[in-house]
Coordinates of C-alpha atoms in Angstrom, one line a residue:
X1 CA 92.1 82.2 122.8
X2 CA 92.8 80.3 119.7
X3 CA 90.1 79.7 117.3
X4 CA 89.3 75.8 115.9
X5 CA 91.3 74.6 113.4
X6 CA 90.4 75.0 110.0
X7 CA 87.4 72.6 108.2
X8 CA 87.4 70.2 105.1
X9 CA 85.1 72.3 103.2
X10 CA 85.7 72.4 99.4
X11 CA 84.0 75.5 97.8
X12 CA 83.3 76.4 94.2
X13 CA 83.1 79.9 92.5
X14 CA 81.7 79.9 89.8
X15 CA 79.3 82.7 90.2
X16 CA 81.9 84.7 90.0
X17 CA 83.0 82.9 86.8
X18 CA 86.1 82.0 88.6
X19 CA 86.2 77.8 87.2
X20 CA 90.5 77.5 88.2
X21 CA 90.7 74.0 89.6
X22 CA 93.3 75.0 92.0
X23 CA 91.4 76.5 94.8
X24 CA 92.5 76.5 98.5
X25 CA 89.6 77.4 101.1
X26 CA 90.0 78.2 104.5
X27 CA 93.3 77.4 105.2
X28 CA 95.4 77.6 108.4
X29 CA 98.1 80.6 109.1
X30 CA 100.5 77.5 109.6
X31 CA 99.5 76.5 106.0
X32 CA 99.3 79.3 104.3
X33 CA 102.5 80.6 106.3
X34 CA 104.2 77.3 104.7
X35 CA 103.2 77.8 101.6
X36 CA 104.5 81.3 100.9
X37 CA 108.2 80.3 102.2
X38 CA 108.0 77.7 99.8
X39 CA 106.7 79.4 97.0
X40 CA 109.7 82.0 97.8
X41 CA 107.5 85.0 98.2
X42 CA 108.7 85.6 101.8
X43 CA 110.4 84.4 104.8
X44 CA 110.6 83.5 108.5
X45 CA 111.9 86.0 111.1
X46 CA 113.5 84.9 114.2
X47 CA 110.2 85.6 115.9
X48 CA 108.2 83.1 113.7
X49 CA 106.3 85.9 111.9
X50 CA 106.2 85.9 108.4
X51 CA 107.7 88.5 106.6
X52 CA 106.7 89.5 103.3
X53 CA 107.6 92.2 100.7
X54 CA 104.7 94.1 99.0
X55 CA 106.0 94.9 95.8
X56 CA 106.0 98.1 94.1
X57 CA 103.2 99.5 96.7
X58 CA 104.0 99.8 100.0
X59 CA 101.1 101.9 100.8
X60 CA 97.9 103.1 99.5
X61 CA 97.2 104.8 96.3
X62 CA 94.3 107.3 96.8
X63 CA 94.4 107.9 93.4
X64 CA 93.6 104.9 92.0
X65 CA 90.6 104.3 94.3
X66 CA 87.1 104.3 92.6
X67 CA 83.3 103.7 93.6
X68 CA 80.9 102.7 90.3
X69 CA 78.7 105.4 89.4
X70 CA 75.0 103.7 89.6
X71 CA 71.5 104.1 90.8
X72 CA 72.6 103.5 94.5
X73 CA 75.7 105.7 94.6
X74 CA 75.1 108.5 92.0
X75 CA 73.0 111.0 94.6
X76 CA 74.8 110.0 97.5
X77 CA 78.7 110.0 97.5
X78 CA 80.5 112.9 97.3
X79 CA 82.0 112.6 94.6
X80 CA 85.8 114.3 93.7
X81 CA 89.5 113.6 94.2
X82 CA 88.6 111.8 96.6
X83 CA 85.4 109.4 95.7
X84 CA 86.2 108.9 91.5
X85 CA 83.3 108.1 89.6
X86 CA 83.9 104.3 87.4
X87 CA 81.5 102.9 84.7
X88 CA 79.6 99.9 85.5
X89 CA 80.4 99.0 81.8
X90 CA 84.3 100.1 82.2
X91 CA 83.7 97.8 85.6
X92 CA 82.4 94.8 84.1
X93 CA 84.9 94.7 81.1
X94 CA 87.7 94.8 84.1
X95 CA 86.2 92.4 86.1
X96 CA 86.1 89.5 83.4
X97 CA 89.6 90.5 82.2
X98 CA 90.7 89.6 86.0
X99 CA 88.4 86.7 86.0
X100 CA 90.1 85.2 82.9
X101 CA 93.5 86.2 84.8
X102 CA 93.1 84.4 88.0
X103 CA 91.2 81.4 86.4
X104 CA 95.0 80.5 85.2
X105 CA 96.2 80.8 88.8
X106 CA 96.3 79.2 92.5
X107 CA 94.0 80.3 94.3
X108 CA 93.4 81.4 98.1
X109 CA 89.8 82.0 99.1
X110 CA 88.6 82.6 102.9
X111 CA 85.1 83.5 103.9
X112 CA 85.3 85.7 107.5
X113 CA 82.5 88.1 108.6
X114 CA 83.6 92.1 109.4
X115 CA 81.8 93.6 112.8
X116 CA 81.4 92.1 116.0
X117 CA 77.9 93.3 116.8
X118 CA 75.8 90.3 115.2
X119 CA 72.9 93.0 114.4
X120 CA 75.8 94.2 112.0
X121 CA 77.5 91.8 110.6
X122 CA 78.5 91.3 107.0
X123 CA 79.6 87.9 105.3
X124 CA 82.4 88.2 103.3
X125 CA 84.6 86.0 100.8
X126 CA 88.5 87.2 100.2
X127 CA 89.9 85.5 97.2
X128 CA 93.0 85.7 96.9
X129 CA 96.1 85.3 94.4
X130 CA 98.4 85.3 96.8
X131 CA 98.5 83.0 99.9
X132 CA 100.2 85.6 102.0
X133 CA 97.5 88.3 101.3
X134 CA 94.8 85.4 102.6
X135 CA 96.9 85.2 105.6
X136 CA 96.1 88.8 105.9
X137 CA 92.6 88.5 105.8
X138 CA 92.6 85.7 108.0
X139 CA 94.2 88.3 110.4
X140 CA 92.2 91.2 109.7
X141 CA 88.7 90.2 109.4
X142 CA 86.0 88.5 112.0
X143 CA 87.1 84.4 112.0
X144 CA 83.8 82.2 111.4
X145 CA 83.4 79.3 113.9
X146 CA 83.3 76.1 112.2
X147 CA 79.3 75.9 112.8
X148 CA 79.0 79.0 110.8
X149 CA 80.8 78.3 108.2
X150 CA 78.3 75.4 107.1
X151 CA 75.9 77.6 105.6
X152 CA 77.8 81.0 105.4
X153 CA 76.4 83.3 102.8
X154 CA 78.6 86.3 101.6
X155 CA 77.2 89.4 101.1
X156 CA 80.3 90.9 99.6
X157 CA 83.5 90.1 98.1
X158 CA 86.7 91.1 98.0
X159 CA 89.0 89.8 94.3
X160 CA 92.4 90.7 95.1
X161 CA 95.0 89.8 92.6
X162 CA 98.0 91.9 92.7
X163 CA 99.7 90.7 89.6
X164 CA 96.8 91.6 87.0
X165 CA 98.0 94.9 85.6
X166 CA 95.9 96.8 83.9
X167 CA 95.9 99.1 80.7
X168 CA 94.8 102.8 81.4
X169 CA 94.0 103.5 78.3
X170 CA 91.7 100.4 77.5
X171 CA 90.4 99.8 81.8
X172 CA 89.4 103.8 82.6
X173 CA 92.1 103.6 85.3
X174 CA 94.2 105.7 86.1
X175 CA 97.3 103.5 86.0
X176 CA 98.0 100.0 86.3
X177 CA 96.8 99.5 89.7
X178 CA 93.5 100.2 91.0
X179 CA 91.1 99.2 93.8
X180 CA 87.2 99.5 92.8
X181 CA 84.1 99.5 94.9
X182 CA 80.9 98.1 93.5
X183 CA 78.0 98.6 95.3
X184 CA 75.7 97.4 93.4
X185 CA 77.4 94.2 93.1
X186 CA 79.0 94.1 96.1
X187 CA 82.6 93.4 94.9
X188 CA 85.7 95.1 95.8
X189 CA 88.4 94.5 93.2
X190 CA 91.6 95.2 93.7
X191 CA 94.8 94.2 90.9
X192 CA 97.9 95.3 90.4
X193 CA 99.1 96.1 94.4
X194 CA 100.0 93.8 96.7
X195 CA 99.8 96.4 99.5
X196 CA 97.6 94.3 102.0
X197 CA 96.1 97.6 103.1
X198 CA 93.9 97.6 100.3
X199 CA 91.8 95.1 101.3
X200 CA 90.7 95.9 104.6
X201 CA 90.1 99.6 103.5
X202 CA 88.3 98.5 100.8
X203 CA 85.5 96.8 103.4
X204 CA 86.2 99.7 105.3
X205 CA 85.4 102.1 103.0
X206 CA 82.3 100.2 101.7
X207 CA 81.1 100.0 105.6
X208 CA 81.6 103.9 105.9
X209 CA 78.6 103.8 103.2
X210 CA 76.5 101.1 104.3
X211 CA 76.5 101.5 108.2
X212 CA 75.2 105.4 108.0
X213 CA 73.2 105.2 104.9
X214 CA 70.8 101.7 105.9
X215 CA 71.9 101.2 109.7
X216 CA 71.8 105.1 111.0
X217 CA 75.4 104.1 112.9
X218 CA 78.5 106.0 112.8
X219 CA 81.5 104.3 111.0
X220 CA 84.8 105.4 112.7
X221 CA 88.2 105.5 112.0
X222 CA 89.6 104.9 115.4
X223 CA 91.0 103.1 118.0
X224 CA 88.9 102.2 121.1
X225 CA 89.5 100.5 124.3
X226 CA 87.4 99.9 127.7
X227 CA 88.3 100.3 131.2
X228 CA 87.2 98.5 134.4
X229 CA 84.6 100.3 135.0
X230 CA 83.2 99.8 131.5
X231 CA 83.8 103.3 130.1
X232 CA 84.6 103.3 126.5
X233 CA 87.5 105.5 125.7
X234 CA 87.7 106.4 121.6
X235 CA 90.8 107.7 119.7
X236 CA 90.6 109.0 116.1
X237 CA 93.9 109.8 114.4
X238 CA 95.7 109.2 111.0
X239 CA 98.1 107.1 110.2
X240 CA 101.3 107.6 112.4
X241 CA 99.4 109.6 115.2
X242 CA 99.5 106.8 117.7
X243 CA 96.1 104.9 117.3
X244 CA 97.5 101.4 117.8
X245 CA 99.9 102.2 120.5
X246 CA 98.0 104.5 122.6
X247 CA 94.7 102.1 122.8
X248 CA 97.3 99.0 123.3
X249 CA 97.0 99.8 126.8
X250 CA 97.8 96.9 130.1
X251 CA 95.5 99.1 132.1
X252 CA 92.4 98.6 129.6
X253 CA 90.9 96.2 127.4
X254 CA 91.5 96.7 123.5
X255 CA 88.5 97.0 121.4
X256 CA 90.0 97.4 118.2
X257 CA 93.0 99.5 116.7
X258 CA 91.9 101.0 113.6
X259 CA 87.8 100.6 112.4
X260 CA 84.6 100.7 114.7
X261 CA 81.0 101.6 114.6
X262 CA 79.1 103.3 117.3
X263 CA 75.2 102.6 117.6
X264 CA 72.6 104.1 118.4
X265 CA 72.3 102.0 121.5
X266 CA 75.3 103.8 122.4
X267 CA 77.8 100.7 122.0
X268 CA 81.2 101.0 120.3
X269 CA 81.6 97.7 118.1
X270 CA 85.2 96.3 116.0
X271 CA 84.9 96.0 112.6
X272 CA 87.8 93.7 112.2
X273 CA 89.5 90.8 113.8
X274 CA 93.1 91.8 114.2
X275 CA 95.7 94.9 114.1
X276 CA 97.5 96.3 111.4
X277 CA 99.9 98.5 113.4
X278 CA 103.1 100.3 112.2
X279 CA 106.3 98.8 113.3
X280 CA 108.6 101.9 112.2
X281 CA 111.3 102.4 115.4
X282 CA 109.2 99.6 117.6
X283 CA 111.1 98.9 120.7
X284 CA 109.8 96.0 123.5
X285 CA 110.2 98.8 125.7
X286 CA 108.1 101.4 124.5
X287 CA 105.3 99.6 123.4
X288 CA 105.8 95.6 124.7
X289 CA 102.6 94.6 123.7
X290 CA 102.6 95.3 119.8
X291 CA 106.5 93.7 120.1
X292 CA 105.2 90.8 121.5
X293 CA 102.1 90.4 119.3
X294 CA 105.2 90.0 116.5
X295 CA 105.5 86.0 116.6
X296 CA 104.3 83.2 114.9
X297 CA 100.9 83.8 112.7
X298 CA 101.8 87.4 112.5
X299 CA 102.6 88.9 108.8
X300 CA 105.6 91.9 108.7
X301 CA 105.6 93.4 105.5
X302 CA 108.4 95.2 104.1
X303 CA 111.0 94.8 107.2
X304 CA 114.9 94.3 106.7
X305 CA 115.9 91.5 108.8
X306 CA 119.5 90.2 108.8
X307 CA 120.7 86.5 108.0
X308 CA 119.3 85.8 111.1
X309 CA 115.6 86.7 110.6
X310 CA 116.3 89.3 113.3
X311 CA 113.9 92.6 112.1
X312 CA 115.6 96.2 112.1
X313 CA 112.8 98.0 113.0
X314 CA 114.7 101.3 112.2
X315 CA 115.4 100.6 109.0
X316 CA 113.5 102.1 106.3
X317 CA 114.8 101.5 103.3
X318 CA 111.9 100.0 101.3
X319 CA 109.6 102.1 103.4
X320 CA 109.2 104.4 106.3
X321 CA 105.3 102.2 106.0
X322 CA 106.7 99.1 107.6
X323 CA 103.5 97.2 108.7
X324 CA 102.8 94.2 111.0
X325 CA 99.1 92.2 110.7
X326 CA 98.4 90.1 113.8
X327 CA 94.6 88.7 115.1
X328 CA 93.2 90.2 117.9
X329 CA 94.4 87.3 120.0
X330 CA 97.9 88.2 120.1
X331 CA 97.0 90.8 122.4
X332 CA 96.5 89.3 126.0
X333 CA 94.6 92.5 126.8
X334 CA 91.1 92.3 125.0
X335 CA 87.9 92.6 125.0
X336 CA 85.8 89.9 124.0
X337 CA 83.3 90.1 122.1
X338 CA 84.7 93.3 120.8
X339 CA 82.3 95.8 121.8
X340 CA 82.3 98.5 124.3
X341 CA 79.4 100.4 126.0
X342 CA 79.4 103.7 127.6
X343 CA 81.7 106.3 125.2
X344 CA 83.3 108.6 128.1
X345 CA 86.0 110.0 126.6
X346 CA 87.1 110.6 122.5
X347 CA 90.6 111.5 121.9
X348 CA 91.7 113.1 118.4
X349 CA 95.0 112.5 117.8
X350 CA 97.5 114.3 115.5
X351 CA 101.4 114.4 115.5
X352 CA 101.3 118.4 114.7
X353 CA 105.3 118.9 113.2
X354 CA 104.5 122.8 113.6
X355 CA 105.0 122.3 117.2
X356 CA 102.4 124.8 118.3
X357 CA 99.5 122.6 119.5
X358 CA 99.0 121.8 123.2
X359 CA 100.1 117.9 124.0
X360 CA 96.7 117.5 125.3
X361 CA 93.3 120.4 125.5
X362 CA 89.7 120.0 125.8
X363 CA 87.1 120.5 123.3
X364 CA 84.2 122.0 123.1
X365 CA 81.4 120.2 121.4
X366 CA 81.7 123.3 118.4
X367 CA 85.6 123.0 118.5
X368 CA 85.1 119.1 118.4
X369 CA 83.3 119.1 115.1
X370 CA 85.1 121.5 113.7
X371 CA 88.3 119.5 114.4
X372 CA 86.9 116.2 113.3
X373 CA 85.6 117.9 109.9
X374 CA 89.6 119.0 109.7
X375 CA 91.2 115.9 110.6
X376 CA 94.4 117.3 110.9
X377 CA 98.0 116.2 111.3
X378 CA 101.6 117.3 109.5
X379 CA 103.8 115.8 107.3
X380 CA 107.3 116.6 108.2
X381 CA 110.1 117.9 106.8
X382 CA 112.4 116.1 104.7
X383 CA 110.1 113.1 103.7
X384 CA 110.0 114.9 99.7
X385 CA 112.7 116.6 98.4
X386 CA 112.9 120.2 98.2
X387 CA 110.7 120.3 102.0
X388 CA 112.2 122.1 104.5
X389 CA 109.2 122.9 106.8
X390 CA 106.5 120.8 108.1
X391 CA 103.3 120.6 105.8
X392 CA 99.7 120.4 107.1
X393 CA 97.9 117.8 106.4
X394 CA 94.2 117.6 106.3
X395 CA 92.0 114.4 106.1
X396 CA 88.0 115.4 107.0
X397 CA 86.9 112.9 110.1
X398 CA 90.4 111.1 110.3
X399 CA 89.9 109.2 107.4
X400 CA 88.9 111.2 104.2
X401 CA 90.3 108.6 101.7
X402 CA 87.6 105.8 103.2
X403 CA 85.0 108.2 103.7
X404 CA 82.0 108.2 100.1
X405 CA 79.4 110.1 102.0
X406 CA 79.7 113.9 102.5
X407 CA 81.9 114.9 105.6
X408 CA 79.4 117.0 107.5
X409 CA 77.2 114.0 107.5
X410 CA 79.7 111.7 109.5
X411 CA 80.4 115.2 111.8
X412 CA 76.5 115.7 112.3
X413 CA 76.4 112.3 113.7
X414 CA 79.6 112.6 115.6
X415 CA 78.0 115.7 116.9
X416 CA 74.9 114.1 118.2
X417 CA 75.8 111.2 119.7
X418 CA 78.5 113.2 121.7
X419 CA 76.1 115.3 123.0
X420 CA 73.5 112.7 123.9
X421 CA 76.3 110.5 125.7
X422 CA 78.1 113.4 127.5
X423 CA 81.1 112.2 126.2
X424 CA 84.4 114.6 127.1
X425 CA 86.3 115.2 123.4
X426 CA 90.2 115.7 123.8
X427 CA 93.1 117.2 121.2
X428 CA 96.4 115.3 122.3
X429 CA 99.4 116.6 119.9
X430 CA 101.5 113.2 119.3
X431 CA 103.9 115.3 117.8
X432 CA 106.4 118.0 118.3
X433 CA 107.3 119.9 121.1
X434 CA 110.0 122.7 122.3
X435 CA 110.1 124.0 118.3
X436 CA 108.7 122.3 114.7
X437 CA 110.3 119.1 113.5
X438 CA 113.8 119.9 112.8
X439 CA 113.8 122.2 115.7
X440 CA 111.9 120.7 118.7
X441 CA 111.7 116.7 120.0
X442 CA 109.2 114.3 119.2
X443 CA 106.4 114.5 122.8
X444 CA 107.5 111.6 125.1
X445 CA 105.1 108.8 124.8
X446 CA 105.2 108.3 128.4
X447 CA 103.9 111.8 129.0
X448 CA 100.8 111.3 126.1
X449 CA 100.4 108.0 128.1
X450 CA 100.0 110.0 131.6
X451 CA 97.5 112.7 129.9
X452 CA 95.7 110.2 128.6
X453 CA 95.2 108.4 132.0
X454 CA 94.8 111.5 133.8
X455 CA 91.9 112.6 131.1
X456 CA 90.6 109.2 131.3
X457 CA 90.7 109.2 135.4
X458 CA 89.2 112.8 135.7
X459 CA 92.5 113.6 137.5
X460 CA 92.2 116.4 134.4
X461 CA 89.5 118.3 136.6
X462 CA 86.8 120.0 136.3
X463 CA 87.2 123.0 133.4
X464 CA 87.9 126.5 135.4
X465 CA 89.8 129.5 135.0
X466 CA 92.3 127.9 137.8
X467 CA 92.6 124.3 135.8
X468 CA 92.9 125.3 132.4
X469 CA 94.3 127.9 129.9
X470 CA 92.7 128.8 127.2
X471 CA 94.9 129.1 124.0
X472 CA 95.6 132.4 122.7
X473 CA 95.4 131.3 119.0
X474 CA 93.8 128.1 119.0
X475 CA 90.7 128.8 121.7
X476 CA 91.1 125.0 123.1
X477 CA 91.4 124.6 127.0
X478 CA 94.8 123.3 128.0
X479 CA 95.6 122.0 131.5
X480 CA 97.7 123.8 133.7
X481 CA 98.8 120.6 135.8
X482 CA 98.9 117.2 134.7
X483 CA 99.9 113.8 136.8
X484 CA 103.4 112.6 135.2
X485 CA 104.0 115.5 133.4
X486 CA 106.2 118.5 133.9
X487 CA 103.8 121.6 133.9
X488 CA 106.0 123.2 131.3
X489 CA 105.8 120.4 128.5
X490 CA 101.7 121.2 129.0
X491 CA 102.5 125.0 127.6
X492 CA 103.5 125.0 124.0
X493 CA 104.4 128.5 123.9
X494 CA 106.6 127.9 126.7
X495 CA 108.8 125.1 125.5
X496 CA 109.8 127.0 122.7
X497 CA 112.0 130.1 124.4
X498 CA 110.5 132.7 121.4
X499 CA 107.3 134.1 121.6
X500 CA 107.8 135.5 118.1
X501 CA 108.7 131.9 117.0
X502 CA 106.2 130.2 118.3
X503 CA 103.7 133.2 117.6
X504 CA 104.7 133.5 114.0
X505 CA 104.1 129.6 113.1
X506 CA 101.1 129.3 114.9
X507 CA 99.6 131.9 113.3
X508 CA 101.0 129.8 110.0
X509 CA 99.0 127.0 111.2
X510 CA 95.6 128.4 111.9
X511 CA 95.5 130.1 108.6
X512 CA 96.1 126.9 107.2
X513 CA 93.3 125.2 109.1
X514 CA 90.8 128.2 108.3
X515 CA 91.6 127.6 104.7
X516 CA 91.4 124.1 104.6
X517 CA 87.8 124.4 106.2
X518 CA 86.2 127.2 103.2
X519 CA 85.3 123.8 101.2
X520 CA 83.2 122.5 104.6
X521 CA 82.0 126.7 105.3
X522 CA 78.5 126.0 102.7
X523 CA 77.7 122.9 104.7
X524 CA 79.2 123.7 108.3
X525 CA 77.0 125.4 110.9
X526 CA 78.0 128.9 112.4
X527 CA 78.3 127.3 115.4
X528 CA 80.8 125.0 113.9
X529 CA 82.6 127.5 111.8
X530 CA 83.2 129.1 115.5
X531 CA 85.0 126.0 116.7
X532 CA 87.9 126.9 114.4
X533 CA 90.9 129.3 114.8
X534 CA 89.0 133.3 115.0
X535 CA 92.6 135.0 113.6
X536 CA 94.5 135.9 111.2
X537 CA 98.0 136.7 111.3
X538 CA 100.2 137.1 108.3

């Protein structure tokens, strides 16, 4: 599927006090593909994606992120590192110094919608500065038919202009670059990044307020797919965890790769349009459909390609972050509209560098809100200088940074709507086995792939003393067989040949998690507090 080709439609904005006369709306990928090469800002791979660089960002800046203090936010985010107050008069002295920035520029403006579920759609208007960054947002975001676009009305927009820097002193930022969230005035404005990632969090993030707070639905960050018998398969994780590979499945429709709500009609709905998957060591033959998704229309964003145009996906030299947008269509594999019914099975997905973790256990519904409230995963070794170790790394219900409510209130709903589907809740270690990173091997995807399958199949079985193990440390139920696997890659303890070892650093681990969790204790049930790690060892 292909949507229609682009209208004729002229557009002013001057309610934003944006009066450039140099405005392109709604143009093609071809165009605005076209136009980047020949503005020099990127090039042409031998796949026909376009490959950009991002600049000085190649990733988010948590940091820098900031929601207005007002009458609609002040008593309802949570507030801290993560959610940073901003002024509504620091705001509106920002804004017009970026209006009177980009009213001297080219300008690329596209109006797409976020959600697939009609009953929760939002309008929204991406200008842009640069035409590669609407290219993005063509990707990422719900494409309007032409019919809708005659009378589309935007409830929010997103001002992204990367090359407005601002003045910390004189702005309230915190640096140069920043990304703000108005509520109130429904604007996302972004300058001095032109890490694409900014733009589709920033919806993201403003969804993760609006869809609990006025629409009673859960906003996710997840992957889902759908199988043929219409069961709705969910899978949260951080980035690098597998989200995008392991829901780009041939056996099952993809719903989405990164950001979905789930109703209380008990349907699991997109938020976006497209996928914006990691590309770091991508090989046809591990995951064939995100390679071939990689052709013309798609955007790679800090890749090293030769004279050729031909990508090294294993180099990172700009960035271990190499990215690739492409719209949904690229996949052959969906599911149209993108929604699923019928939730069966949620996966929580984390590449644990300790090592210790089982590659796949089942949850209880306690032990599942406990480790959605965590959200954890590992940094490894060697990624800053002076680690030698892997580091935990916590981010409450997968997606902290994105999150302005409290995370209790995301895990209460998790919590509820789990039990009134039935759903079976799964913790699949993407990461290391046989010893820590440094030590051990990074888990076979084709084994993750087969206990995935299997959990998704009920191949698993039925929990029993016979079936499963429960973990000596941990408390979560680990299979004792597994189709496609080799029953001693589904015992931690035993792929590491030292009990002590193995002992010693999971020990390390669970203290970590029990101490990560005393800023959830005040709000967390007992119940929940019991899904956690009992032990301490020192």
């Amino acid at each position: 599927m292909t949507p229609s080709s682009p209208g004729t439609k002229t557009i002013s904005l001057e309610e934003y006090g944006i009066v450039s006369e140099r405005i392109n709306y709604q143009l093609s990928p071809a165009q605005l593909h076209e136009i980047t090469i020949s503005k020099e800002m990127g090039k042409t791979a031998s796949s026909g994606a376009l490959a950009i660089n991002t600049g000085e960002f190649t990733g988010r800046s948590p940091m820098d992120r900031f929601i207005v203090k007002d009458h609609i936010t002040s008593e309802k985010v949570w507030w801290g590192d993560i959610n940073i107050p901003f002024e509504q008069k620091q705001f509106d002295l920002l804004y017009d110094k970026v209006i009177d920035y980009v009213n001297d520029k080219e300008l690329f403006v596209r109006d797409c919608f976020a959600c697939a579920d009609e009953h929760y759609r939002m309008g929204i208007r991406v200008i842009n500065e640069y035409p590669w960054s609407n290219m993005f947002a063509y990707n990422m975001f719900i494409r309007p038919s032409e019919e809708e676009l005659k009378d589309f009305d935007p409830e929010w927009t997103v001002i992204n202009a990367p090359g407005f820097m601002a003045n910390a002193e004189i702005d309230g930022t915190r640096q140069h670059n920043f990304a703000i969230l108005n509520f109130g005035k429904k604007i996302a404005l972004i300058g001095g990044t032109g890490y694409t990632g900014e733009i589709k969090k920033g919806i993201f993030s403003a969804l993760n307020f609006i869809l609990p707070v006025y629409k009673n639905t859960l906003p996710m960050h997840c992957s889902a797919n759908v199988g043929e018998e219409g069961d709705t398969a969910i899978f949260f994780g951080l980035s690098g965890t597998g989200k995008t590979t392991l829901s780009t499945d041939p056996l099952r429709k993809l719903i989405g790769d990164d950001e979905h709500g789930w109703t209380n009609e008990n349907t699991v709905f997109n938020f976006e349009g497209g996928c914006y998957a990691k590309v770091i060591n991508l090989s046809k033959e591990k995951e064939p459909e995100i390679y071939n998704a990689i052709k013309e229309g798609a955007i790679l964003e800090n890749v090293i390609m030769d004279d050729q145009g031909v990508v090294d996906y294993e180099d990172i030299s700009i960035t271990q972050n190499t990215r690739v947008s492409y719209p949904l269509y690229h996949i052959e594999n969906i599911q149209q509209p993108s929604i699923g019914k019928n939730p069966k099975n949620i996966f929580f997905l984390t590449a644990d560098a300790f090592g210790v973790l089982p590659p796949i256990s089942k949850l209880t519904p306690s032990q599942a809100a406990y480790h959605f409230i965590s959200g954890y995963t590992a940094k490894v070794a060697g990624t800053e200088a002076g680690v030698v170790e892997p580091v935990p790394s916590f981010s409450a219900c997968f997606g902290a940074p994105f999150m302005p409510l409290h995370p209790t209130v995301y895990a209460e709903m998790l919590s509820e709507k789990m039990i009134a589907s039935g759903v079976n809740v799964w913790l699949v270690n993407t990461g290391w086995t046989g010893g820590p990173y440094g030590v051990g091997t990074r888990m076979k995807l084709k084994y993750t792939r087969a206990m995935i399958h299997a959990a998704l199949s009920g191949e698993l079985g039925l929990y029993s003393y016979d079936t499963y193990h429960i973990h000596s440390v941990f408390g979560v139920a680990q299979p004792r067989e597994c189709p496609g696997v080799p029953t001693s890659v589904l015992s931690p303890r035993a792929t590491w040949n030292d009990d002590e070892a193995y002992y010693t650093t999971a020990f390390k681990l669970s203290n970590a998690f029990r101490e990560n969790f005393k800023k959830f204790e005040s709000y967390a049930s007992e119940e929940i507090r019991r899904g956690g790690p009992q032990r301490y060892a020192f």
